[in-house]
Each structure stands twice: as C-alpha cells, then as structure tokens.
Coordinates of C-alpha atoms in Angstrom, one line a residue:
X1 CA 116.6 109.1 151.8
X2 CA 118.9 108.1 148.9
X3 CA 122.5 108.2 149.5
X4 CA 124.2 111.5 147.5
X5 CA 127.2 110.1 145.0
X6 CA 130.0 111.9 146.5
X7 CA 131.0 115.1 144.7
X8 CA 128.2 115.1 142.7
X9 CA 125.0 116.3 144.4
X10 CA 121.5 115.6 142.8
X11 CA 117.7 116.9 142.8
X12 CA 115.2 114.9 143.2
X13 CA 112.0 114.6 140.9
X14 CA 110.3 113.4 143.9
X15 CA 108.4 116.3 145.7
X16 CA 106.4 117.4 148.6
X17 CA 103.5 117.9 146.4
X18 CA 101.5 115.2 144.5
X19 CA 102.1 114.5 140.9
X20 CA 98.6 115.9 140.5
X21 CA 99.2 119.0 141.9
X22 CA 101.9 120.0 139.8
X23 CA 100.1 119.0 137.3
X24 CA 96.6 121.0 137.9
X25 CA 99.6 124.3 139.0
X26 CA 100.7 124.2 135.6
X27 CA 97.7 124.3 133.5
X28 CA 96.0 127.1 135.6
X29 CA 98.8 129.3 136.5
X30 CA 100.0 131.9 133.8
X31 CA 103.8 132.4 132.3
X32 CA 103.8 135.4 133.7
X33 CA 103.2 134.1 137.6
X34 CA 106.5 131.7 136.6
X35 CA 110.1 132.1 137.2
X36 CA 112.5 130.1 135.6
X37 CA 115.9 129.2 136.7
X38 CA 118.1 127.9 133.8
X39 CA 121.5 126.4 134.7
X40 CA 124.0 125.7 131.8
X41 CA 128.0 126.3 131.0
X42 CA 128.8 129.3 129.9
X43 CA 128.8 128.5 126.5
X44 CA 126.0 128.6 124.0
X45 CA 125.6 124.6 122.6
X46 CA 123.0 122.4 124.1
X47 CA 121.6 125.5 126.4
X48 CA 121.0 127.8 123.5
X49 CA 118.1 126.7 122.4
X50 CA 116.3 127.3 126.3
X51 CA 117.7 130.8 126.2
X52 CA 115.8 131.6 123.1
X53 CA 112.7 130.5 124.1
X54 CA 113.1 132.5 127.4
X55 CA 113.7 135.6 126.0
X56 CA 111.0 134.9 123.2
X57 CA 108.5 134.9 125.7
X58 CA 109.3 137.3 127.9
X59 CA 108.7 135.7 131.2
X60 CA 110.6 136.3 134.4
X61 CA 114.0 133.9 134.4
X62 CA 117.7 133.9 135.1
X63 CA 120.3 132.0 133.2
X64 CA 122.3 130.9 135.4
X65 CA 126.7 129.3 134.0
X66 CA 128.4 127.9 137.2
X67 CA 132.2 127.9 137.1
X68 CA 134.2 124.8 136.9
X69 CA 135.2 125.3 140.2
X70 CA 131.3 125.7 141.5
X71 CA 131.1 122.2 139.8
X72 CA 134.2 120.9 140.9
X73 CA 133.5 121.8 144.8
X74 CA 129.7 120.0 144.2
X75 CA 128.4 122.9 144.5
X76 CA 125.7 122.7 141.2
X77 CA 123.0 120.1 141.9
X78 CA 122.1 118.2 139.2
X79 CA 119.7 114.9 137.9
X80 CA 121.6 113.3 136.1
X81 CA 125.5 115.1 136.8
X82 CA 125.2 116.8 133.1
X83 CA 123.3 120.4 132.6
X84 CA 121.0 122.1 131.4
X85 CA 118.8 121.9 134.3
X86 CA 115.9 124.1 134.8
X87 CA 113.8 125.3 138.1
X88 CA 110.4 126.6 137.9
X89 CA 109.4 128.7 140.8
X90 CA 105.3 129.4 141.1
X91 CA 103.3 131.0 143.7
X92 CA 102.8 129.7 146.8
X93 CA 106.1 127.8 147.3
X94 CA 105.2 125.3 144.4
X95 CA 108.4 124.3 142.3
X96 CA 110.1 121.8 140.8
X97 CA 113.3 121.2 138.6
X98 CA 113.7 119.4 135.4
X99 CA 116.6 118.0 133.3
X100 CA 118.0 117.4 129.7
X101 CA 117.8 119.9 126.6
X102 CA 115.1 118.0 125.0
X103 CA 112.8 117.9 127.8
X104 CA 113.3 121.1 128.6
X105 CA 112.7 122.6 125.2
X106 CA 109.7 120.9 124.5
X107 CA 108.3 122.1 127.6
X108 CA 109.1 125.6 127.3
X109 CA 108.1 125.5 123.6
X110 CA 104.7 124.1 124.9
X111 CA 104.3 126.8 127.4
X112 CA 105.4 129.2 124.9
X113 CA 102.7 128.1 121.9
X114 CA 105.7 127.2 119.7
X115 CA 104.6 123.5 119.7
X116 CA 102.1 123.8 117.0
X117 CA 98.5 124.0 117.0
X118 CA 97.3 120.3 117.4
X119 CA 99.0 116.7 118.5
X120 CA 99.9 116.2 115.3
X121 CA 101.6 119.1 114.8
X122 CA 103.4 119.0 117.9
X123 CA 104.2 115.5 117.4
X124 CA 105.7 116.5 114.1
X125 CA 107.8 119.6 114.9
X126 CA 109.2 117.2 118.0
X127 CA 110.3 114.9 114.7
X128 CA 112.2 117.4 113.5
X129 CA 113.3 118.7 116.9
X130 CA 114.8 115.3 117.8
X131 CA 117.0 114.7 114.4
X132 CA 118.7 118.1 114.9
X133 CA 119.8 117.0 118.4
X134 CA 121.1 113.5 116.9
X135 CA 123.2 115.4 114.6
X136 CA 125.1 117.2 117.3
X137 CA 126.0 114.1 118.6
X138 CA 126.6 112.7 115.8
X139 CA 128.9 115.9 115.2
X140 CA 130.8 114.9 118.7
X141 CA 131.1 111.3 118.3
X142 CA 132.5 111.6 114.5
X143 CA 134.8 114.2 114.9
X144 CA 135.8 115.4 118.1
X145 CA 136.4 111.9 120.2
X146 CA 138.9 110.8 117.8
X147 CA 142.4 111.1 117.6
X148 CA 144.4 114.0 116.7
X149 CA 145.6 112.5 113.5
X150 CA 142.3 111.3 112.8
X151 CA 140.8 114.6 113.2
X152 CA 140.8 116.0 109.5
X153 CA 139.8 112.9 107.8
X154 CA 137.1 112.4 110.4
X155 CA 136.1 115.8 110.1
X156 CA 136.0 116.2 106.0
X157 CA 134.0 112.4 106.0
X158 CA 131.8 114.1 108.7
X159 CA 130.9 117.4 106.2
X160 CA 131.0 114.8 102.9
X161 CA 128.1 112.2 104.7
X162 CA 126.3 113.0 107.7
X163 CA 126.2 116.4 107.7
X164 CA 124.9 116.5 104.2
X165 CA 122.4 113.5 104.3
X166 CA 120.9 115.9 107.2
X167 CA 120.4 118.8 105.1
X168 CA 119.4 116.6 102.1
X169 CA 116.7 115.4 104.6
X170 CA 115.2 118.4 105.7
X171 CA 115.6 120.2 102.8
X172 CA 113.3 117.6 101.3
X173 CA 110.8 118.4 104.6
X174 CA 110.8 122.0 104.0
X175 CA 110.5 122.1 100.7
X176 CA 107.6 120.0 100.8
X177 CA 106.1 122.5 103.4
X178 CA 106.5 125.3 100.9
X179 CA 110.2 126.8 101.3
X180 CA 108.8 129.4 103.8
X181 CA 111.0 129.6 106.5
X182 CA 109.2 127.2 108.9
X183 CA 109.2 123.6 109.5
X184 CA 105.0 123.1 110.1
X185 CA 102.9 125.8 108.7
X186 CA 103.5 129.6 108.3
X187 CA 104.3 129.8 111.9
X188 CA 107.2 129.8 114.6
X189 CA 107.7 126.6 115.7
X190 CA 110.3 124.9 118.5
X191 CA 112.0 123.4 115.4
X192 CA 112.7 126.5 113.3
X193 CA 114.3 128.1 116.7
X194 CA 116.2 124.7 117.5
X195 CA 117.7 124.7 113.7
X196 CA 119.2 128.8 113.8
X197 CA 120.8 127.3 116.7
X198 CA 122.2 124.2 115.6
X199 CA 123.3 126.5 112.5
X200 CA 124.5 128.8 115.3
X201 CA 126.4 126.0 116.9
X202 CA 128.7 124.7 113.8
X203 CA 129.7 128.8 113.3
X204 CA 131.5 128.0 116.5
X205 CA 133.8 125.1 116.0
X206 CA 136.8 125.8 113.9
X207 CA 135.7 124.6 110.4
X208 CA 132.8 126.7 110.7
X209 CA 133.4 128.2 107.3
X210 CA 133.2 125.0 105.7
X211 CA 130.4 123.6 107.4
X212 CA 128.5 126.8 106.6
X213 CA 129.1 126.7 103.4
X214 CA 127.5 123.6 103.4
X215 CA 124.1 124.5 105.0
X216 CA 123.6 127.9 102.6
X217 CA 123.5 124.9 99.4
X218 CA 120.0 124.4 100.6
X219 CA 117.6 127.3 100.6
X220 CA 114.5 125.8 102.2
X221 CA 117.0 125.5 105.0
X222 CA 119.0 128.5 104.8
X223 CA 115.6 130.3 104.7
X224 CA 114.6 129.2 108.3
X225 CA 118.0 130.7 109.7
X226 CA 116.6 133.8 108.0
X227 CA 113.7 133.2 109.1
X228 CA 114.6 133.4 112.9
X229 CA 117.0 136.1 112.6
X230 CA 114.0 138.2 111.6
X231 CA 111.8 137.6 115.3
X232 CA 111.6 141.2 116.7
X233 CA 111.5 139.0 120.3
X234 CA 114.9 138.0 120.1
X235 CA 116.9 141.1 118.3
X236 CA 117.8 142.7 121.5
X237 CA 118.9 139.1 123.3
X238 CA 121.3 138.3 120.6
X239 CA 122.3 142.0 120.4
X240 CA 123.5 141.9 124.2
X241 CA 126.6 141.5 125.8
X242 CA 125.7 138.6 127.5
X243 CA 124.5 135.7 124.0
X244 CA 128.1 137.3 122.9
X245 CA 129.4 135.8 126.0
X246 CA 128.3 132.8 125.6
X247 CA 129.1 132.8 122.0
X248 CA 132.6 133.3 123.2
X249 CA 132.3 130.4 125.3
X250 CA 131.7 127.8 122.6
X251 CA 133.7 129.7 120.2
X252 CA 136.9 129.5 122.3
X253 CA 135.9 126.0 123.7
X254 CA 135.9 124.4 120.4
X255 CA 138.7 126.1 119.3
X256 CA 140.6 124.3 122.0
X257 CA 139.3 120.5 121.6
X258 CA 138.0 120.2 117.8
X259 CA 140.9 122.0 116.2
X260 CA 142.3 120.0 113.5
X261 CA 146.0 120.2 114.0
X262 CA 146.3 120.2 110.0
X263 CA 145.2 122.9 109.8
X264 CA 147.5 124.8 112.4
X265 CA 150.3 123.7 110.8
X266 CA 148.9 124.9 107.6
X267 CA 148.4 128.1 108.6
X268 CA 152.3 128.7 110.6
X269 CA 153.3 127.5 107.0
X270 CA 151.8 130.7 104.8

C-alpha cells in the first residue's frame, strides 16, 4: 500500500470492486437507491454548483464543511489534498469517492438529465461549463494573488478585459440560441445552473456591485440568472438557513483576502 503524505490523508480510486462493476452498478441502479456525500468549505464557491444539483434532484445526500481544524488535524481525506470531494453510497456496500468540481458536476448533471439530450449536446453544454470555471480562476490569479497595492488596478483591468470578453462571448452564444434563458435548447442544462452560480459567486467578493453591474449589460446572459432563479426545485434550498450560511462563508471570506485597501480608505474618508 502507498505510503500516506503526512498530514494529509487521501482516498484511493482504486477499489475492491472491478472497474466494470461500478460501472454496470451505475447504469442499473436508480438515484433514488444513491446517497451522496459532498464534502466542501463552508463557503459557497467551487461547491455551489454540486449543491444545486443535489437539491434539484431530490436524491438522498448530506453536504458535508469540515472545520479548519478537522483539516488541520488530517482528519478530511482527500484525492488530491483540495475539496470538493464526493462519496456515493449504493446498495450492497458498493461505493466509491470522486474529486474536483468539474468532475463532479458533470457527473451529477449526467445523473440528473441536465447534460442535454444527445453527445453533442452534452459535449456542448460541457463547452460552456468549462469556460465559466476558467474565469474563476482567472478571477483569482488576476486579482486576488497580487499585491495589496496592486489590488485596485488589478481589479478594475480584471472588470475592463476578462471579465467582459467573457460576457461578450457568451452573450454571443446565447443570443445565437435564441435569448431564452438557456445555454442548449429550451431546457435546464448543467451550464445554465453553473452560470447563476458563478453570477452568485462575484455578489460575494467586495466589488460585487461593480462586477454586477457588468453582467446585467448583457440580457441573453442576465436572462439565464433569471432563468434559474425561477426552478420551483431549488426555491426552498436557497430560502434556507443553511445556502445563507454558506453564502456567509464566501461573503465574509472574500471580504477578508480580495478587499481592495483603496477602497477602505475611501470609505473612513466620507
């Protein structure tokens, strides 16, 4: 057996059963015979997108937001020492764990018919699916791991170029789909859930009014937000106590390491 790095203690995607067998266990047992495990911080970000798709179907899960000091101790096993992670219990002792958002979106989107209704589709709305994801990074790398007096100029360049060639982009693709509040079709898709929460995700940093202000210039894309806020599935999950939590989480997370000190002092000045 592989030697644990210290401190940091893994899963293995090696298992007792065949690759075979977890394959023929997942396309002949139902969602409803499943019980998912998710494991993220409690924050919304990267995980959000797993908990919609969760509560959108309805299946049996827990969502699980280990403490700092559960991951400090090694006490949350990981693949890759970075969450989410997710466990997927089935009958008769079958289960198996998987890692990294996009993985685990896509699968649950599969499992949850919100990955279109063909290989091309699916192949399309995991397109779309994957840009949004590069933007976040991009969103980390441009204007969060910089310096503190780089901060505002990184941040306005970042509003001013990236973030706007992205909606320019995908206002383009939506448009061309018919401005109707859905990336592929007239359908809920994996990548109109994944965009509400990226939207989701920049009202949390501190410049969230001006990066909002920047996504409602482009209707096709503004309509999908809409869109999603309208899916009976999900009105009583973002209604509870516990998304607020999370939202918390990023909000006051974001506050504390992307704050532009500009603006501080701008604000102790009026």
């Amino acid at each position: 057996m592989a030697v644990q790095p210290a401190g940091r203690p893994k899963f293995s995607f090696q298992s007792k059963h065949s690759s075979a067998e977890i394959s023929k266990f997942l396309a002949e047992t139902d969602n409803k015979d499943l019980f998912f495990s998710l494991s993220y911080w409690e924050i919304a970000a990267v995980g959000s997108t797993a908990r919609d798709l969760l509560e959108y179907a309805g299946v049996k899960h827990e969502k699980l937001a280990p403490t700092y000091a559960e991951w400090s101790a090694g006490n949350v096993p990981t693949a890759f020492s970075v969450m989410p992670c997710l466990k997927v219990k089935g009958p008769n002792g079958m289960e198996f764990n998987m890692a990294e958002s996009e993985v685990i979106d896509t699968f649950l989107a599969e499992r949850f018919g919100l990955l279109g209704n063909n290989a091309w589709e699916a192949m399309t709305i995991r397109t779309f699916y994957t840009n949004m994801q590069y933007l976040r990074e991009r969103t980390f790398t441009e204007t969060l791991w910089v310096s503190d007096s780089e901060k505002k100029k990184a941040r306005d360049q970042f509003l001013s170029h990236s973030l706007r060639k992205f909606l320019e982009d995908h206002e383009f693709h939506l448009q061309e789909n018919g401005c109707n509040g859905h990336y592929v079709g007239d359908k809920l898709s994996l990548a109109d859930l994944h965009l509400a929460n990226i939207i989701h995700f920049y009202g949390t940093v501190p410049w969230a009014k001006m990066a909002l202000e920047e996504f409602k210039k482009y209707e096709a894309v503004w309509k999908v937000k809409e869109t999603v806020e309208h899916v009976t599935e999900l009105d009583e999950w973002h209604a509870s106590d516990e998304f607020k939590r999370y939202e918390k989480g990023s909000l006051d997370y974001y506050t504390k390491n992307c704050t532009v000190p500009e603006d501080v002092a701008d604000k102790k000045e009026v």
